[in-house]
CSV table of C-alpha atoms and ligand atoms in Angstrom, one decimal:
chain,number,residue,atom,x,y,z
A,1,UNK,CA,0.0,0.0,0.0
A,2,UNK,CA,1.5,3.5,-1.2
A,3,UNK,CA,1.7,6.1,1.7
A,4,UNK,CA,4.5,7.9,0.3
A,5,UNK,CA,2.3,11.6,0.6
A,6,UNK,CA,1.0,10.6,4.3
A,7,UNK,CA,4.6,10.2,5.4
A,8,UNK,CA,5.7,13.5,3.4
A,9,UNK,CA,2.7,15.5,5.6
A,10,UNK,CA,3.3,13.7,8.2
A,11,UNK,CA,7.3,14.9,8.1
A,12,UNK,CA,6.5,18.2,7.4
A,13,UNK,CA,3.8,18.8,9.7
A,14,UNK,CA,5.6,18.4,12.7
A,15,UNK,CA,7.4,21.7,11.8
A,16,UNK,CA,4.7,23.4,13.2
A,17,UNK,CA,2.0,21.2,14.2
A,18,UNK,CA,2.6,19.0,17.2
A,19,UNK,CA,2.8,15.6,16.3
A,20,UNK,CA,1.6,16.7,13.3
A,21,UNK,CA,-1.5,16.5,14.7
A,22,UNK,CA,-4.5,18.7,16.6
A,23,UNK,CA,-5.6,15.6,18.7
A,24,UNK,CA,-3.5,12.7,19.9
A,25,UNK,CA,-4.9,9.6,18.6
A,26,UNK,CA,-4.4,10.7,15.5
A,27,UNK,CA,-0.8,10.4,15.3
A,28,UNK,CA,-1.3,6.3,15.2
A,29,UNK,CA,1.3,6.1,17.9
A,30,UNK,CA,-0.8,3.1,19.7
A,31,UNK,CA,-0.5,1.4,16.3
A,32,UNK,CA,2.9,2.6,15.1
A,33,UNK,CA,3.7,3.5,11.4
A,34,UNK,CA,2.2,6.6,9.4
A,35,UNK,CA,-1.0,8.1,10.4
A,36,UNK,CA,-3.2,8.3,7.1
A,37,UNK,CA,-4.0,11.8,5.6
A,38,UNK,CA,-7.1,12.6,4.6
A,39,UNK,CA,-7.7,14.6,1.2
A,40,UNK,CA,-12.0,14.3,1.1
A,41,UNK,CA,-14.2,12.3,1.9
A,42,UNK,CA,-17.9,11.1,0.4
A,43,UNK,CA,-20.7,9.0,1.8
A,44,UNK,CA,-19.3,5.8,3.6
A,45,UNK,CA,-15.8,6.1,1.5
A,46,UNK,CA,-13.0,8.0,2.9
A,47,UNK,CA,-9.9,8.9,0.3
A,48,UNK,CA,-6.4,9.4,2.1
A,49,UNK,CA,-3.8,11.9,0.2
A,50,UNK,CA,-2.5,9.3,-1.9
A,51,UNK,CA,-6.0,8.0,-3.4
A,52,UNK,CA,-6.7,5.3,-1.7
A,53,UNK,CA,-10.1,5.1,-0.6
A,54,UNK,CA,-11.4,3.0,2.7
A,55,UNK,CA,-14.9,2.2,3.9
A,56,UNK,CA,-15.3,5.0,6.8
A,57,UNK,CA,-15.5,3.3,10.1
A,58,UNK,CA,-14.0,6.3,11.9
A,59,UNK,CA,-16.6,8.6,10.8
A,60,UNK,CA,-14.6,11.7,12.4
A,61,UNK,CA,-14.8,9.6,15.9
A,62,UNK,CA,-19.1,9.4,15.8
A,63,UNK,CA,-20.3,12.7,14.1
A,64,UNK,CA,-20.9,11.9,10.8
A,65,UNK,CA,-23.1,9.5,11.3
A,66,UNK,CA,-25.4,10.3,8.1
A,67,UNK,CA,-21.9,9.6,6.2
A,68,UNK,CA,-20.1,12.3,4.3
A,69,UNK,CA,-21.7,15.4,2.4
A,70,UNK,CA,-25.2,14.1,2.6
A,71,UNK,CA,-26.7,15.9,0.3
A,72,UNK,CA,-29.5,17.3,2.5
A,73,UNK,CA,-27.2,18.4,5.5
A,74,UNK,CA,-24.9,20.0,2.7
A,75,UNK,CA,-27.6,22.1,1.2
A,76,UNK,CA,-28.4,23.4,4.3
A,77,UNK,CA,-24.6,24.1,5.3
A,78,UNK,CA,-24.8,26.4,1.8
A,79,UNK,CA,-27.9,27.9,2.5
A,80,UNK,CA,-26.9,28.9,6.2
A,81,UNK,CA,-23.2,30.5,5.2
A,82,UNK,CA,-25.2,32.8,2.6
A,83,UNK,CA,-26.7,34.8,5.5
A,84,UNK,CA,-23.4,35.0,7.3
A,85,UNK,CA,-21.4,33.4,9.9
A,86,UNK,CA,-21.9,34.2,13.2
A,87,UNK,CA,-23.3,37.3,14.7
A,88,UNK,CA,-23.1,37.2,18.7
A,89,UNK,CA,-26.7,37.3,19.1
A,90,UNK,CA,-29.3,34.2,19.1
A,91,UNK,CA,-30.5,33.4,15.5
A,92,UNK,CA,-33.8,30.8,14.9
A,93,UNK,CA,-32.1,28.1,14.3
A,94,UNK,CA,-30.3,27.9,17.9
A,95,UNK,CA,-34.6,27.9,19.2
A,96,UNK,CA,-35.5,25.3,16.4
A,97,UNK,CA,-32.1,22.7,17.9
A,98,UNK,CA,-32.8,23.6,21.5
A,99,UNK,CA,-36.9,22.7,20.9
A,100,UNK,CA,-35.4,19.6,18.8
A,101,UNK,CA,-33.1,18.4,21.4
A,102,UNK,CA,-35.5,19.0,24.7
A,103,UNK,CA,-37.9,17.3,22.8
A,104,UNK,CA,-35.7,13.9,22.4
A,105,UNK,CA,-34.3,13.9,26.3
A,106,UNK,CA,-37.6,13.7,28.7
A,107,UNK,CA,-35.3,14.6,31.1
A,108,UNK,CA,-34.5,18.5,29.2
A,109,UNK,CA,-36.3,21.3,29.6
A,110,UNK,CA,-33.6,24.0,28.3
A,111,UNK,CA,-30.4,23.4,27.0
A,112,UNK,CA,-27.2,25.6,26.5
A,113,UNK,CA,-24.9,25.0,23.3
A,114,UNK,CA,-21.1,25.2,23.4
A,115,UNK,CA,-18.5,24.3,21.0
A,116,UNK,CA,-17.0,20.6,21.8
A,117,UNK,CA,-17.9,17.9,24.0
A,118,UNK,CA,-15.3,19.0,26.7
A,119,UNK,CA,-16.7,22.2,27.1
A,120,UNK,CA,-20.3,21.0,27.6
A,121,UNK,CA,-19.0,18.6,30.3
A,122,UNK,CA,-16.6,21.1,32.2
A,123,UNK,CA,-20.0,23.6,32.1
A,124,UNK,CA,-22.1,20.8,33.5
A,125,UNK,CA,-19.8,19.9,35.8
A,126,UNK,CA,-19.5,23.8,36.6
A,127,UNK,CA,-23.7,23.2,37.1
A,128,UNK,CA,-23.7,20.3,39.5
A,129,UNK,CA,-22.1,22.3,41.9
A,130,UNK,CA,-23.4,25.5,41.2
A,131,UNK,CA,-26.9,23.9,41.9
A,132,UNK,CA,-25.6,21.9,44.7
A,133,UNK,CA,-23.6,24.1,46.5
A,134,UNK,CA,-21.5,21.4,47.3
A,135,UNK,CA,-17.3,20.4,45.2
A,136,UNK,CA,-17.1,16.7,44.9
A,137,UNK,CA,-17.2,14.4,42.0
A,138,UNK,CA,-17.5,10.9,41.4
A,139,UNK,CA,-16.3,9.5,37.9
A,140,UNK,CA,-15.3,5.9,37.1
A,141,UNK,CA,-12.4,4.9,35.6
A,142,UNK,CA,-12.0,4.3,31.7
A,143,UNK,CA,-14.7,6.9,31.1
A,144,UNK,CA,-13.6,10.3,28.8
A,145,UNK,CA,-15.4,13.2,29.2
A,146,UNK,CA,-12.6,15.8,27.7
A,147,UNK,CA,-9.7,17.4,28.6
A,148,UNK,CA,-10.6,19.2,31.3
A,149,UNK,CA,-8.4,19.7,34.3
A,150,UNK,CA,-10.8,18.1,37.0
A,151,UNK,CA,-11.4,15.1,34.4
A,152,UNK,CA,-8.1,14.3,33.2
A,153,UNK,CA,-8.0,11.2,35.7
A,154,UNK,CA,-8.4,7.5,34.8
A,155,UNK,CA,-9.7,8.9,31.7
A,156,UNK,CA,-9.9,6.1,28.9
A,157,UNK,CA,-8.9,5.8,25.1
A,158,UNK,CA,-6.0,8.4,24.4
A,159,UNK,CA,-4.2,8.5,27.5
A,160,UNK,CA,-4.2,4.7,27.7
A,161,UNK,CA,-2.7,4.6,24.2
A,162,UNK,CA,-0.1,7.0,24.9
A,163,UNK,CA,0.0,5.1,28.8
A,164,UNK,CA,-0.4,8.3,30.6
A,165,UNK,CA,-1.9,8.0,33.7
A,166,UNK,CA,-3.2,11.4,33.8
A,167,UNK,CA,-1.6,14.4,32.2
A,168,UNK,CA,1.1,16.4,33.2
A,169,UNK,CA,0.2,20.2,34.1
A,170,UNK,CA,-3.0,19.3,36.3
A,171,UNK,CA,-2.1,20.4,39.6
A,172,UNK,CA,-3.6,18.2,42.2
A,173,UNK,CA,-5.5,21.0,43.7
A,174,UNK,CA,-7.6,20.7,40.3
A,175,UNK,CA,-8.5,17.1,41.2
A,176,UNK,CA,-8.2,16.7,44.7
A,177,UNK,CA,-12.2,16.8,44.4
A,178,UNK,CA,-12.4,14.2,41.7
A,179,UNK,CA,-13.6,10.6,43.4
A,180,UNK,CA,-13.2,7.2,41.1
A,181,UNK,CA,-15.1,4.2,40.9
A,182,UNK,CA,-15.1,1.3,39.1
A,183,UNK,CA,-17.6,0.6,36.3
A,184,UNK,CA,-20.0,-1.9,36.7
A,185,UNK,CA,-19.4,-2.0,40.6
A,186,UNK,CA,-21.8,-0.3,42.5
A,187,UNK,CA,-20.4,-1.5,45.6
A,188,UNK,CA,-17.1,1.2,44.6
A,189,UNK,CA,-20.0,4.4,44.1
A,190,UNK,CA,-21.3,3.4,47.8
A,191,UNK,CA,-18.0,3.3,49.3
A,192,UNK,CA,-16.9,6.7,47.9
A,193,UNK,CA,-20.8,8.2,48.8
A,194,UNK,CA,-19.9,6.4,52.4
A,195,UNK,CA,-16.6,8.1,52.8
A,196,UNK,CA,-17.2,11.4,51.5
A,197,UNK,CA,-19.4,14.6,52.7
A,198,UNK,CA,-20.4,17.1,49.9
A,199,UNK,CA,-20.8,14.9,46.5
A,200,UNK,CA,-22.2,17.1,43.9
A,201,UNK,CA,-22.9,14.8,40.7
A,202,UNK,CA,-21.5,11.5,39.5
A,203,UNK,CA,-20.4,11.6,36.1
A,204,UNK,CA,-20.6,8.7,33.7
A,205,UNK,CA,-20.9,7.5,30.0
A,206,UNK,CA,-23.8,5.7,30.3
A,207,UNK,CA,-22.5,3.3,27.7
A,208,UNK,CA,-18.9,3.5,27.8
A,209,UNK,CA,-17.3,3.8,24.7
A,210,UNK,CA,-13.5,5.2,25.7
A,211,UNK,CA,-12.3,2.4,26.8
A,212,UNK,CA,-13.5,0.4,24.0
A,213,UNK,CA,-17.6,-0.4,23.8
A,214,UNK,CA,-18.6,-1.4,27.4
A,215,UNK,CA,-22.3,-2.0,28.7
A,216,UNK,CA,-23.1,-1.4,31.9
A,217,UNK,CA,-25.4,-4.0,33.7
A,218,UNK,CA,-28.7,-3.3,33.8
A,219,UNK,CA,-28.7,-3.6,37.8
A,220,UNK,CA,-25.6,-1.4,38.1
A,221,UNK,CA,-27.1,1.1,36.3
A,222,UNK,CA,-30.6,0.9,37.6
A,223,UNK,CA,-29.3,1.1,41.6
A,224,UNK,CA,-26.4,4.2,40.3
A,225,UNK,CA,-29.8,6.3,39.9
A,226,UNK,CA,-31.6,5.2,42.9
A,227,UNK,CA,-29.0,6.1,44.8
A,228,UNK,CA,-27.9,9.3,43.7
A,229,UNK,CA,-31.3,9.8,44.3
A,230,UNK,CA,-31.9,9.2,47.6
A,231,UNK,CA,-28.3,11.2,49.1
A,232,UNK,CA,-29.4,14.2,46.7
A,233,UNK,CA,-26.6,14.1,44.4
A,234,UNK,CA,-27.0,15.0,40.4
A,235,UNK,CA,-26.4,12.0,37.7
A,236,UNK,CA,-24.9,13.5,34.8
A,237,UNK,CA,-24.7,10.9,31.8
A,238,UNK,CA,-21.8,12.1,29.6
A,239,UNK,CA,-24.3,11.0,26.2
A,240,UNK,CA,-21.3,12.9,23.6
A,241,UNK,CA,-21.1,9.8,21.8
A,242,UNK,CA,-24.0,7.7,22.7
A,243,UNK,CA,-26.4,10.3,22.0
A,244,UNK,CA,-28.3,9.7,18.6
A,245,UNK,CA,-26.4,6.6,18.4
A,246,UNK,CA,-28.6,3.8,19.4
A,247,UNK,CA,-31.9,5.9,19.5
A,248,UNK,CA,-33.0,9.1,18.1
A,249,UNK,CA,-32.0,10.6,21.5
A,250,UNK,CA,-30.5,9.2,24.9
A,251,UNK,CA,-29.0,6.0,25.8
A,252,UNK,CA,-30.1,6.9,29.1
A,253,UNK,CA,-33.9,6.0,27.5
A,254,UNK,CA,-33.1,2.5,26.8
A,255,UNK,CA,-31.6,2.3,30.1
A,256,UNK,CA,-34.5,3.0,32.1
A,257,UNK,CA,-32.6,6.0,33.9
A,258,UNK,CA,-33.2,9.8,33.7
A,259,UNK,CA,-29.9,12.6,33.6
A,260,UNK,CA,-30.3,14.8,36.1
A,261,UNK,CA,-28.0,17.1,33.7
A,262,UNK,CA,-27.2,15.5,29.8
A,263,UNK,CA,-24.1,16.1,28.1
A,264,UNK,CA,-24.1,15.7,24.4
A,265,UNK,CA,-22.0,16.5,21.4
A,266,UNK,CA,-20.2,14.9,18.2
A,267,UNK,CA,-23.4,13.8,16.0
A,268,UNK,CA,-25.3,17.0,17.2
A,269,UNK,CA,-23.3,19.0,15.4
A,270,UNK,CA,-23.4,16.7,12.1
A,271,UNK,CA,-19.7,17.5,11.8
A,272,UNK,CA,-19.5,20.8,12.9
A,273,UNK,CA,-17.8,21.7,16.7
A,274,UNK,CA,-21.0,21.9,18.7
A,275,UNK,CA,-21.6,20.3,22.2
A,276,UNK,CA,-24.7,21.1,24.8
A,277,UNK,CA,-25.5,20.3,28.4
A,278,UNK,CA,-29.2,20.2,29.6
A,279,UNK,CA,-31.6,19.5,32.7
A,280,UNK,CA,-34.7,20.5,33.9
A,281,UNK,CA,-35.5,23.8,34.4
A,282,UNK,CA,-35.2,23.9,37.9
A,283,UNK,CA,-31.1,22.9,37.3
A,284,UNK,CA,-30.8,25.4,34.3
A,285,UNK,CA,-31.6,28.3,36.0
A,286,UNK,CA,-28.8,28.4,37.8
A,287,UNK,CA,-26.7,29.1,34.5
A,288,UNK,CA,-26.3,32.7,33.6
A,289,UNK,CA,-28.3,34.9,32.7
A,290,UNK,CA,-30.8,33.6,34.6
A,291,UNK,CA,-28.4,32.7,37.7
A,292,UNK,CA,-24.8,33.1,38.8
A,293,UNK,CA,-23.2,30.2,37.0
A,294,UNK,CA,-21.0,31.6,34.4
A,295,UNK,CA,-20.9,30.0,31.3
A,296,UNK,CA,-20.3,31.7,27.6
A,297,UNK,CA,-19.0,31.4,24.4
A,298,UNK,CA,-18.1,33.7,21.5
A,299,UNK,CA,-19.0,31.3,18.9
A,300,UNK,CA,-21.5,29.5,20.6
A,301,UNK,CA,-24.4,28.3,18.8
A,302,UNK,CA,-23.1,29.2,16.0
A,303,UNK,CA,-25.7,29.6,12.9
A,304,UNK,CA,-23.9,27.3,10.0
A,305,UNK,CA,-23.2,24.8,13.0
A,306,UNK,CA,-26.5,24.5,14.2
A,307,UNK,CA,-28.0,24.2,10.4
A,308,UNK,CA,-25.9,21.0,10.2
A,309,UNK,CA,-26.9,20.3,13.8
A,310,UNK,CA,-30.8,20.6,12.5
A,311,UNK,CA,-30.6,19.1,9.3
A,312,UNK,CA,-28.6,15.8,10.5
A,313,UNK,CA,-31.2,15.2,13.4
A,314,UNK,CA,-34.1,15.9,11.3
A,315,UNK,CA,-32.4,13.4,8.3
A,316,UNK,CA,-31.9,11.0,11.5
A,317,UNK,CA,-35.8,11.3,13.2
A,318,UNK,CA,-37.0,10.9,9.5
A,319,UNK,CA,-34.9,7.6,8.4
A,320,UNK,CA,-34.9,6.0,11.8
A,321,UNK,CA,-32.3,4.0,11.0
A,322,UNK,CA,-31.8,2.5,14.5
A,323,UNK,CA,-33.0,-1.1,13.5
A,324,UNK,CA,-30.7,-1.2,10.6
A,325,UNK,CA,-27.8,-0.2,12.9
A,326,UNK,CA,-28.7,-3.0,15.0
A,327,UNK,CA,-28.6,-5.5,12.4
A,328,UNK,CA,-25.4,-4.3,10.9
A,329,UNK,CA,-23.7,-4.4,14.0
A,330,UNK,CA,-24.9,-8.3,14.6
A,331,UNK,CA,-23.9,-9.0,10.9
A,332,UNK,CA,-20.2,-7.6,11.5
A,333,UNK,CA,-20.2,-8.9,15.2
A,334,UNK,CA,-20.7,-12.1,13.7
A,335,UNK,CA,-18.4,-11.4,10.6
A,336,UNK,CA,-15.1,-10.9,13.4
A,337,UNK,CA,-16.5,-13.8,16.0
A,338,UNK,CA,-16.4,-16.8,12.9
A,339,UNK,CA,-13.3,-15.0,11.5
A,340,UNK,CA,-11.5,-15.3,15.1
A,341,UNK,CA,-12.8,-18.9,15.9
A,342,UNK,CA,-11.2,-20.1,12.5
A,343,UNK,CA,-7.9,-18.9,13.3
A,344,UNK,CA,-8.1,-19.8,17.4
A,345,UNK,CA,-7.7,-16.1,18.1
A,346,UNK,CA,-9.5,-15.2,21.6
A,347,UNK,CA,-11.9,-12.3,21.2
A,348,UNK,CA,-14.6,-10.5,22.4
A,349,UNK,CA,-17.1,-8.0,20.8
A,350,UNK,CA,-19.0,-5.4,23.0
A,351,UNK,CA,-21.4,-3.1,20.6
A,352,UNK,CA,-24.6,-0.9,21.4
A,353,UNK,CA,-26.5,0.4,18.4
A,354,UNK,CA,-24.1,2.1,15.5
A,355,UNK,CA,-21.0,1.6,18.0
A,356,UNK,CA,-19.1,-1.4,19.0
A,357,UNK,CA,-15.4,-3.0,19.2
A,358,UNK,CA,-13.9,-6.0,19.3
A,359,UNK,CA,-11.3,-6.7,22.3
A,360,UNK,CA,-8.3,-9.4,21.2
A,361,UNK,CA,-9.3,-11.2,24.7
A,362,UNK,CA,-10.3,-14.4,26.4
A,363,UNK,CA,-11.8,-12.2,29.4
A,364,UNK,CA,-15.3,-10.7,29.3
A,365,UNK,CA,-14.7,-7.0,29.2
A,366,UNK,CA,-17.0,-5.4,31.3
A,367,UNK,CA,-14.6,-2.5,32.9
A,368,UNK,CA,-11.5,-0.8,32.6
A,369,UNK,CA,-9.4,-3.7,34.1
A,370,UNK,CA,-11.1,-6.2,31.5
A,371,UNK,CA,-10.6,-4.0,29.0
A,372,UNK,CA,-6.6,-3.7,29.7
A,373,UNK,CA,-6.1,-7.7,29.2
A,374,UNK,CA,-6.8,-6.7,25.2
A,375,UNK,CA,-3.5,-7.5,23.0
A,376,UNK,CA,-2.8,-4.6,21.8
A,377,UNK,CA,0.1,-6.2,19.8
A,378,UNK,CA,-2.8,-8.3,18.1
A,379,UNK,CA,-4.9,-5.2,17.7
A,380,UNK,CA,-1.5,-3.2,16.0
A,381,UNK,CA,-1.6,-6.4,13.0
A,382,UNK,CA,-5.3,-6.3,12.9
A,383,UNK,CA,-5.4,-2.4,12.0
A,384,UNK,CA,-2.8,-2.4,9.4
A,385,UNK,CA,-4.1,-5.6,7.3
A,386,UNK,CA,-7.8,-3.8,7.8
A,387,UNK,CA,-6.3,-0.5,6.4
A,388,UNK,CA,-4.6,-2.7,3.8
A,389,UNK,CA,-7.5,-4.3,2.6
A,390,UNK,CA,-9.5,-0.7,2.7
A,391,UNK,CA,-11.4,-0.4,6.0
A,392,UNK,CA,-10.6,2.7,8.2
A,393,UNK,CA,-10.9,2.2,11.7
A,394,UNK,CA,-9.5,4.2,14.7
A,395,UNK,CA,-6.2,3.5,15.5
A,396,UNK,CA,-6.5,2.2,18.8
A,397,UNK,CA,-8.2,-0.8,20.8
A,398,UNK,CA,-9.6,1.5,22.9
A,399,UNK,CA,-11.4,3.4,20.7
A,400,UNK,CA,-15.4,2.6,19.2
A,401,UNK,CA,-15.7,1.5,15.6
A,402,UNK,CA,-19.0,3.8,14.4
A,403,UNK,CA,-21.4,2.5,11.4
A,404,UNK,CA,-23.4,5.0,9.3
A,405,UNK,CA,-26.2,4.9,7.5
A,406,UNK,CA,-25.0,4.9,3.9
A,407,UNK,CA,-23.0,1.8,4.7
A,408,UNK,CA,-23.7,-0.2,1.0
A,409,UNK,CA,-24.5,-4.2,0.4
A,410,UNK,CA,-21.3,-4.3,-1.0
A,411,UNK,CA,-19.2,-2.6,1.9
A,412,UNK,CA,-20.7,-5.0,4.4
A,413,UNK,CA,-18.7,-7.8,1.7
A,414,UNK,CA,-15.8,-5.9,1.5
A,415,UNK,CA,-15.4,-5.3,5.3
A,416,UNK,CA,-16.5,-9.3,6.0
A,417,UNK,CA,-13.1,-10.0,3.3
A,418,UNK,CA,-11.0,-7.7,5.2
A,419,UNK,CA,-12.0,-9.0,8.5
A,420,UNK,CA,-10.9,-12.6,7.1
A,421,UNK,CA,-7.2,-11.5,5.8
A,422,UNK,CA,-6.8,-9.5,9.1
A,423,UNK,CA,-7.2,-11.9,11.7
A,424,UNK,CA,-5.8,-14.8,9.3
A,425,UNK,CA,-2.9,-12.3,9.4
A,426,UNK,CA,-3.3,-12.1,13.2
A,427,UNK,CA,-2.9,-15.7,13.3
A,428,UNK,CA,0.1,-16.2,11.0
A,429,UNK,CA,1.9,-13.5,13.3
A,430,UNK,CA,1.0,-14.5,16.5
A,431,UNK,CA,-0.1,-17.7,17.5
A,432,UNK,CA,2.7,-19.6,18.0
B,501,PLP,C1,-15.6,12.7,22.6
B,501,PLP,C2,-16.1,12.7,24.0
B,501,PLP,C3,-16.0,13.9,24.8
B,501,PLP,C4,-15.2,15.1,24.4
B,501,PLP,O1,-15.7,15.7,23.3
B,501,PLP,P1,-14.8,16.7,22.4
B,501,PLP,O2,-15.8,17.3,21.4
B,501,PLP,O3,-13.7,15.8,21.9
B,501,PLP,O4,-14.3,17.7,23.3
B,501,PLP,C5,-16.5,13.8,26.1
B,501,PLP,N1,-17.2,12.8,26.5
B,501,PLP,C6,-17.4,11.7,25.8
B,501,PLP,C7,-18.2,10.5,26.3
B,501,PLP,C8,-16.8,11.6,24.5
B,501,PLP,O5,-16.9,10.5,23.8
């Protein structure tokens, strides 16, 4: 496979871009060799620098669900930039995705939009105990929710790739009120709630999908909102990747559990940096202007973002394409399970809805700890035969594969023939 321009960017980028790169993972460092350089992309192909096109597994890490430049999303992109690009004041569309959005979480009455999924989550977190009056956090390990300072702790996908523990320049005072628990064991939530005075909010992905796909048990989850309940603390379910995903809306709805306070981003924005936390009303009014949590953006709500917003939620309420998701996931589930048993190669596939990954494991992976036992080594040989035989997929174990709806007959083929070289390849290098 010729990668000749990659490498040449990926030389001359580091001149002035770090890495090469504006986010970690994407400097393949997990997987070694040269990190692929996009040129466009169209539908469910992507087409790296030097022409060679892959099926789009990464879709942009979840946003593009819809798949590239759908054509509906596009034309309202073009008709949006025509009256201008942002104005710092509200314009109609920011009313129409707030209504849109409220409307899809029972649990929303307003909403506020920001730029990214950190943001959202640092300003919720900024709510909880604003509302709450009170500093302490629980979140569990392997969950991401940005790379804000208070977060940056057991924190999932990138830092595990790059084996990090946290990050460098958080001063301890940043997290000294950030508690952990372990996913999936409640027992870890009611010792910290035991042990500490003044819990604001717990913080959780209610499907985990940064340390690898992982599903909570339905009793774990279940009890996490009755007793968060009951000692008066806010749930906030970090839905930036699940939301939209499984469901037109929440994970939390399939779950049987309300947010006390939502976080969402990536596929709200159809491609375009928006993120948004909201609760009930009572909770919102605390944020400024109608109370004295600060919270504010110059770009915020942005008009040509929130047309893409619109028109990708509208596109995904009109195809409901949740069952179609479900049975593509099974069919490539299936595809990787028969592929691994032929080759006596141990793995494990987690998925919920358009996300899932396989873990190169013997182990059932059901936390953080599970997830770890993965061969990475195993995943390294998987991902360079898959990009090989023209499937993109994120460059990590730890990060979901995402499906979109313009996935074709005959890509479903072509990723059940690369799955078969790739772990045949697996085999060949690594069972001894
Ligand atoms: C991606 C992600 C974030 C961070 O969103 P950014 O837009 O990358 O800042 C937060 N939480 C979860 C669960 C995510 O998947």
């Amino acid at each position: 496979m010729n990668l000749e321009k990659s490498l040449e960017l990926f030389i001359k980028g580091q001149k002035h871009l770090v890495g090469a790169v504006n986010s970690p993972v994407r400097a393949y460092k997990s997987v070694g060799g040269v990190p692929l350089f996009i040129k466009k992309a169209k539908g469910s192909k992507i087409i790296d620098v030097d022409r060679n096109r892959y099926i789009d597994l990464v879709l942009s890490y979840g946003p593009m669900i819809l798949g590239h430049r759908d054509k509906r999303v596009e034309k309202s992109i073009l008709k949006a930039l025509k009256n201008g690009y942002t104005f710092g004041a509200t314009s109609k569309g920011e009313i129409k995705i707030a209504k849109m959005v409220c409307d899809a979480f029972p649990g929303m009455d307003k909403v506020r939009f920001v730029n990214s999924g950190t943001e959202a989550v640092l300003s919720a977190l900024r709510l909880a105990r604003a509302y709450t009056n009170k500093d302490k956090i629980i979140k569990f390990s392997g969950c991401y929710h940005g790379h804000s300072d208070a977060l940056l702790v057991a924190a999932g996908s990138g830092l595990v790739t790059l084996s990090i523990p946290g990050s460098k320049g958080v001063p301890t005072d940043a997290i000294k009120n950030t508690l952990i628990a372990e996913y999936n064991n409640i027992e870890s939530v009611k010792n910290q709630i035991n042990n500490h005075e003044d819990i604001a909010a717990v913080i959780i992905e209610p499907i985990a999908g940064n340390m690898g796909v992982v599903l909570p048990n339905q009793e774990f989850i279940s009890e996490l909102r009755k007793i968060t309940k009951e000692k008066g603390i806010l749930l906030i379910l970090d839905e930036v990747m699940t939301g939209y995903r499984s469901k037109y809306g929440g994970a939390q709805e399939l779950l049987g559990i309300e947010a006390d306070i939502t976080c969402l981003g990536k596929v709200i924005g159809g491609g375009f940096p928006v993120g948004a936390y909201g609760a009930r009303n009572e909770i919102m009014e605390t944020v400024a202007p109608l109370g004295d949590m600060y919270q504010a953006g110059t770009l915020s709500g942005n008009p040509i973002a929130m047309a893409c917003g619109i028109a990708t939620l509208k596109e995904l309420k009109k195809q409901d394409p949740y069952d179609d998701f479900n049975k593509v996931a099974e069919k490539i589930e299936t595809f990787l399970l028969e592929a691994a048993k032929e080759n006596n190669i141990d793995l494990q596939v987690n998925r919920f809805g358009s996300m899932m990954s396989p873990f190169f494991s013997s182990e059932d992976i059901v936390d953080f700890k599970s997830a770890q036992t993965s061969d990475t080594e195993k995943f390294k040989t998987f991902f360079w035969n898959m990009i090989d035989n023209g499937v993109f997929l994120p460059p990590s174990q730890f990060e979901a594969w995402f499906l979109s709806t313009v996935l074709s007959k005959k890509d479903l083929k072509n990723i059940e023939k690369a799955i078969k070289v790739s772990m045949k390849a697996v085999a060949d290098k690594h069972n001894s």
